[in-house]
Amino acid sequence: MPQPRPRFASWLMLLAMTLVLVAFSGCKRDAPEEAIRAQVTALQAAIEARSASDVADLLDEDFIGPQGMDRRGARQTAAVLMLRHQRIGVVTGPLDVELQGADRARVRTRAALTGGDGAALLPDSAQAWRIESGWRLRGDTWRITSLEWTPALQ
């Protein structure tokens, strides 16, 4: 079976990083920020459960990723990575949530994915990433509208 392209692993890592560090809140936060952090936690759970459809459910209908990746392409990329790795863990840094009005936000973090027993970095993406994601409130649910990542160690 061919090796997954680093772009796929990078996308998954980025998505995980951007959306995962939500559980660490020690101070009072605004309701929108709490809701976004909860969605990040849901994304982490979806990645670790290897559920590409649950990952896609968190993406906005207008989602755009690297190189013009749309929602469908993101779901397919996640599915390929999840088929390649029996176990996936997400290691993230703190989330920086910046609200932009009542219905938009920007989230920044750093992250890495683990594979196998949860201790080894995924072989084709042994890299830490800076992740930035855009969010939009649709109805009463925050969804990811954009995702960008760059290597953190350069």
mmCIF file of C-alpha atoms in Angstrom:
data_model
loop_
_atom_site.group_PDB
_atom_site.id
_atom_site.type_symbol
_atom_site.label_atom_id
_atom_site.label_comp_id
_atom_site.label_asym_id
_atom_site.label_seq_id
_atom_site.Cartn_x
_atom_site.Cartn_y
_atom_site.Cartn_z
ATOM 1 C CA MET A 1 0.000 0.000 0.000
ATOM 2 C CA PRO A 2 1.516 3.421 -0.880
ATOM 3 C CA GLN A 3 2.610 5.760 1.893
ATOM 4 C CA PRO A 4 0.224 8.660 2.610
ATOM 5 C CA ARG A 5 1.449 11.968 1.332
ATOM 6 C CA PRO A 6 2.817 14.308 4.014
ATOM 7 C CA ARG A 7 0.084 16.769 3.038
ATOM 8 C CA PHE A 8 -2.575 14.356 4.328
ATOM 9 C CA ALA A 9 -0.833 13.810 7.649
ATOM 10 C CA SER A 10 -0.169 17.514 7.922
ATOM 11 C CA TRP A 11 -3.824 18.315 7.325
ATOM 12 C CA LEU A 12 -4.987 15.903 9.959
ATOM 13 C CA MET A 13 -2.387 17.125 12.414
ATOM 14 C CA LEU A 14 -3.324 20.700 11.750
ATOM 15 C CA LEU A 15 -6.990 20.040 12.130
ATOM 16 C CA ALA A 16 -6.408 18.194 15.345
ATOM 17 C CA MET A 17 -4.143 20.862 16.741
ATOM 18 C CA THR A 18 -6.420 23.682 15.878
ATOM 19 C CA LEU A 19 -9.440 22.135 17.418
ATOM 20 C CA VAL A 20 -8.165 20.104 20.328
ATOM 21 C CA LEU A 21 -6.814 22.137 23.270
ATOM 22 C CA VAL A 22 -10.226 23.128 24.478
ATOM 23 C CA ALA A 23 -10.329 21.236 27.739
ATOM 24 C CA PHE A 24 -7.827 23.444 29.538
ATOM 25 C CA SER A 25 -9.823 26.326 30.922
ATOM 26 C CA GLY A 26 -9.211 27.508 34.454
ATOM 27 C CA CYS A 27 -10.765 30.946 34.239
ATOM 28 C CA LYS A 28 -14.193 32.270 33.334
ATOM 29 C CA ARG A 29 -14.613 32.592 29.569
ATOM 30 C CA ASP A 30 -17.291 34.081 27.359
ATOM 31 C CA ALA A 31 -19.989 31.668 26.172
ATOM 32 C CA PRO A 32 -18.855 31.812 22.498
ATOM 33 C CA GLU A 33 -15.282 30.968 23.468
ATOM 34 C CA GLU A 34 -16.466 28.065 25.611
ATOM 35 C CA ALA A 35 -18.552 26.771 22.687
ATOM 36 C CA ILE A 36 -15.562 26.968 20.318
ATOM 37 C CA ARG A 37 -13.355 25.160 22.836
ATOM 38 C CA ALA A 38 -16.016 22.455 23.119
ATOM 39 C CA GLN A 39 -15.955 22.036 19.333
ATOM 40 C CA VAL A 40 -12.169 21.699 19.441
ATOM 41 C CA THR A 41 -12.586 18.959 22.026
ATOM 42 C CA ALA A 42 -15.153 17.273 19.769
ATOM 43 C CA LEU A 43 -12.694 17.446 16.876
ATOM 44 C CA GLN A 44 -9.971 15.841 18.969
ATOM 45 C CA ALA A 45 -12.359 13.070 19.972
ATOM 46 C CA ALA A 46 -13.396 12.506 16.336
ATOM 47 C CA ILE A 47 -9.762 12.249 15.220
ATOM 48 C CA GLU A 48 -8.808 9.902 18.039
ATOM 49 C CA ALA A 49 -11.934 7.810 17.335
ATOM 50 C CA ARG A 50 -10.838 7.724 13.674
ATOM 51 C CA SER A 51 -14.201 9.057 12.470
ATOM 52 C CA ALA A 52 -13.788 11.045 9.246
ATOM 53 C CA SER A 53 -17.525 11.732 9.123
ATOM 54 C CA ASP A 54 -17.469 13.270 12.621
ATOM 55 C CA VAL A 55 -14.502 15.413 11.567
ATOM 56 C CA ALA A 56 -16.409 16.553 8.475
ATOM 57 C CA ASP A 57 -19.452 17.413 10.607
ATOM 58 C CA LEU A 58 -17.360 20.114 12.289
ATOM 59 C CA LEU A 59 -16.456 21.741 8.972
ATOM 60 C CA ASP A 60 -18.539 24.579 7.580
ATOM 61 C CA GLU A 61 -20.231 24.060 4.205
ATOM 62 C CA ASP A 62 -17.891 26.796 2.874
ATOM 63 C CA PHE A 63 -14.739 25.229 4.390
ATOM 64 C CA ILE A 64 -11.504 25.954 2.547
ATOM 65 C CA GLY A 65 -8.173 24.365 3.345
ATOM 66 C CA PRO A 66 -4.707 24.326 1.817
ATOM 67 C CA GLN A 67 -4.491 24.283 -1.960
ATOM 68 C CA GLY A 68 -8.227 24.890 -2.285
ATOM 69 C CA MET A 69 -9.246 21.781 -0.328
ATOM 70 C CA ASP A 70 -12.993 21.797 0.224
ATOM 71 C CA ARG A 71 -15.103 20.020 2.837
ATOM 72 C CA ARG A 72 -15.389 16.852 0.764
ATOM 73 C CA GLY A 73 -11.641 16.762 0.116
ATOM 74 C CA ALA A 74 -10.925 17.274 3.814
ATOM 75 C CA ARG A 75 -13.198 14.363 4.724
ATOM 76 C CA GLN A 76 -11.530 12.114 2.145
ATOM 77 C CA THR A 77 -8.078 13.109 3.373
ATOM 78 C CA ALA A 78 -9.049 12.354 6.966
ATOM 79 C CA ALA A 79 -10.509 8.981 5.934
ATOM 80 C CA VAL A 80 -7.285 7.966 4.157
ATOM 81 C CA LEU A 81 -5.171 8.879 7.175
ATOM 82 C CA MET A 82 -7.483 7.073 9.532
ATOM 83 C CA LEU A 83 -7.308 3.932 7.423
ATOM 84 C CA ARG A 84 -3.502 4.086 7.503
ATOM 85 C CA HIS A 85 -3.166 4.423 11.282
ATOM 86 C CA GLN A 86 -4.875 2.098 13.750
ATOM 87 C CA ARG A 87 -4.478 4.547 16.629
ATOM 88 C CA ILE A 88 -4.178 8.303 16.487
ATOM 89 C CA GLY A 89 -3.505 10.608 19.399
ATOM 90 C CA VAL A 90 -3.409 14.381 19.439
ATOM 91 C CA VAL A 91 -0.837 16.375 21.402
ATOM 92 C CA THR A 92 -1.557 20.096 21.463
ATOM 93 C CA GLY A 93 -0.513 23.312 23.088
ATOM 94 C CA PRO A 94 -2.793 26.003 24.492
ATOM 95 C CA LEU A 95 -5.569 27.451 22.354
ATOM 96 C CA ASP A 96 -5.627 31.139 21.533
ATOM 97 C CA VAL A 97 -9.263 31.973 20.731
ATOM 98 C CA GLU A 98 -9.867 35.418 19.237
ATOM 99 C CA LEU A 99 -13.515 36.374 18.821
ATOM 100 C CA GLN A 100 -14.222 38.544 15.769
ATOM 101 C CA GLY A 101 -17.678 39.905 16.331
ATOM 102 C CA ALA A 102 -20.649 37.788 17.362
ATOM 103 C CA ASP A 103 -20.331 35.050 14.728
ATOM 104 C CA ARG A 104 -16.656 34.722 13.724
ATOM 105 C CA ALA A 105 -13.481 33.627 15.480
ATOM 106 C CA ARG A 106 -9.854 32.734 14.854
ATOM 107 C CA VAL A 107 -8.136 29.919 16.781
ATOM 108 C CA ARG A 108 -4.367 29.430 16.949
ATOM 109 C CA THR A 109 -2.395 26.565 18.515
ATOM 110 C CA ARG A 110 0.503 24.165 18.001
ATOM 111 C CA ALA A 111 0.095 20.425 17.704
ATOM 112 C CA ALA A 112 1.503 17.043 16.763
ATOM 113 C CA LEU A 113 -0.195 13.724 16.074
ATOM 114 C CA THR A 114 0.856 10.407 17.512
ATOM 115 C CA GLY A 115 0.341 7.010 15.935
ATOM 116 C CA GLY A 116 0.634 3.376 16.934
ATOM 117 C CA ASP A 117 0.531 3.059 20.716
ATOM 118 C CA GLY A 118 0.153 6.788 21.154
ATOM 119 C CA ALA A 119 3.838 7.371 21.861
ATOM 120 C CA ALA A 120 5.389 7.632 18.416
ATOM 121 C CA LEU A 121 4.912 10.551 16.076
ATOM 122 C CA LEU A 122 3.262 9.575 12.824
ATOM 123 C CA PRO A 123 6.150 8.491 10.579
ATOM 124 C CA ASP A 124 5.479 10.817 7.647
ATOM 125 C CA SER A 125 4.833 13.910 9.768
ATOM 126 C CA ALA A 126 7.255 13.890 12.663
ATOM 127 C CA GLN A 127 6.860 17.609 13.015
ATOM 128 C CA ALA A 128 5.229 20.147 15.242
ATOM 129 C CA TRP A 129 2.814 22.512 13.508
ATOM 130 C CA ARG A 130 1.457 26.000 14.002
ATOM 131 C CA ILE A 131 -2.227 25.839 13.230
ATOM 132 C CA GLU A 132 -4.648 28.640 12.543
ATOM 133 C CA SER A 133 -8.332 28.073 11.922
ATOM 134 C CA GLY A 134 -11.262 30.295 11.106
ATOM 135 C CA TRP A 135 -14.662 29.663 12.683
ATOM 136 C CA ARG A 136 -18.221 30.762 11.966
ATOM 137 C CA LEU A 137 -21.361 30.465 14.046
ATOM 138 C CA ARG A 138 -24.061 28.709 11.988
ATOM 139 C CA GLY A 139 -27.333 28.702 13.873
ATOM 140 C CA ASP A 140 -26.154 27.690 17.328
ATOM 141 C CA THR A 141 -23.107 25.648 16.215
ATOM 142 C CA TRP A 142 -19.537 26.858 15.642
ATOM 143 C CA ARG A 143 -17.956 25.336 12.495
ATOM 144 C CA ILE A 144 -14.502 25.509 10.949
ATOM 145 C CA THR A 145 -14.390 27.710 7.848
ATOM 146 C CA SER A 146 -10.662 27.641 7.133
ATOM 147 C CA LEU A 147 -7.529 25.850 8.200
ATOM 148 C CA GLU A 148 -3.852 26.677 7.688
ATOM 149 C CA TRP A 149 -0.724 25.083 9.099
ATOM 150 C CA THR A 150 2.995 25.680 8.945
ATOM 151 C CA PRO A 151 5.899 23.737 10.446
ATOM 152 C CA ALA A 152 6.699 25.048 13.933
ATOM 153 C CA LEU A 153 10.348 23.963 13.836
ATOM 154 C CA GLN A 154 11.932 25.874 11.006
#
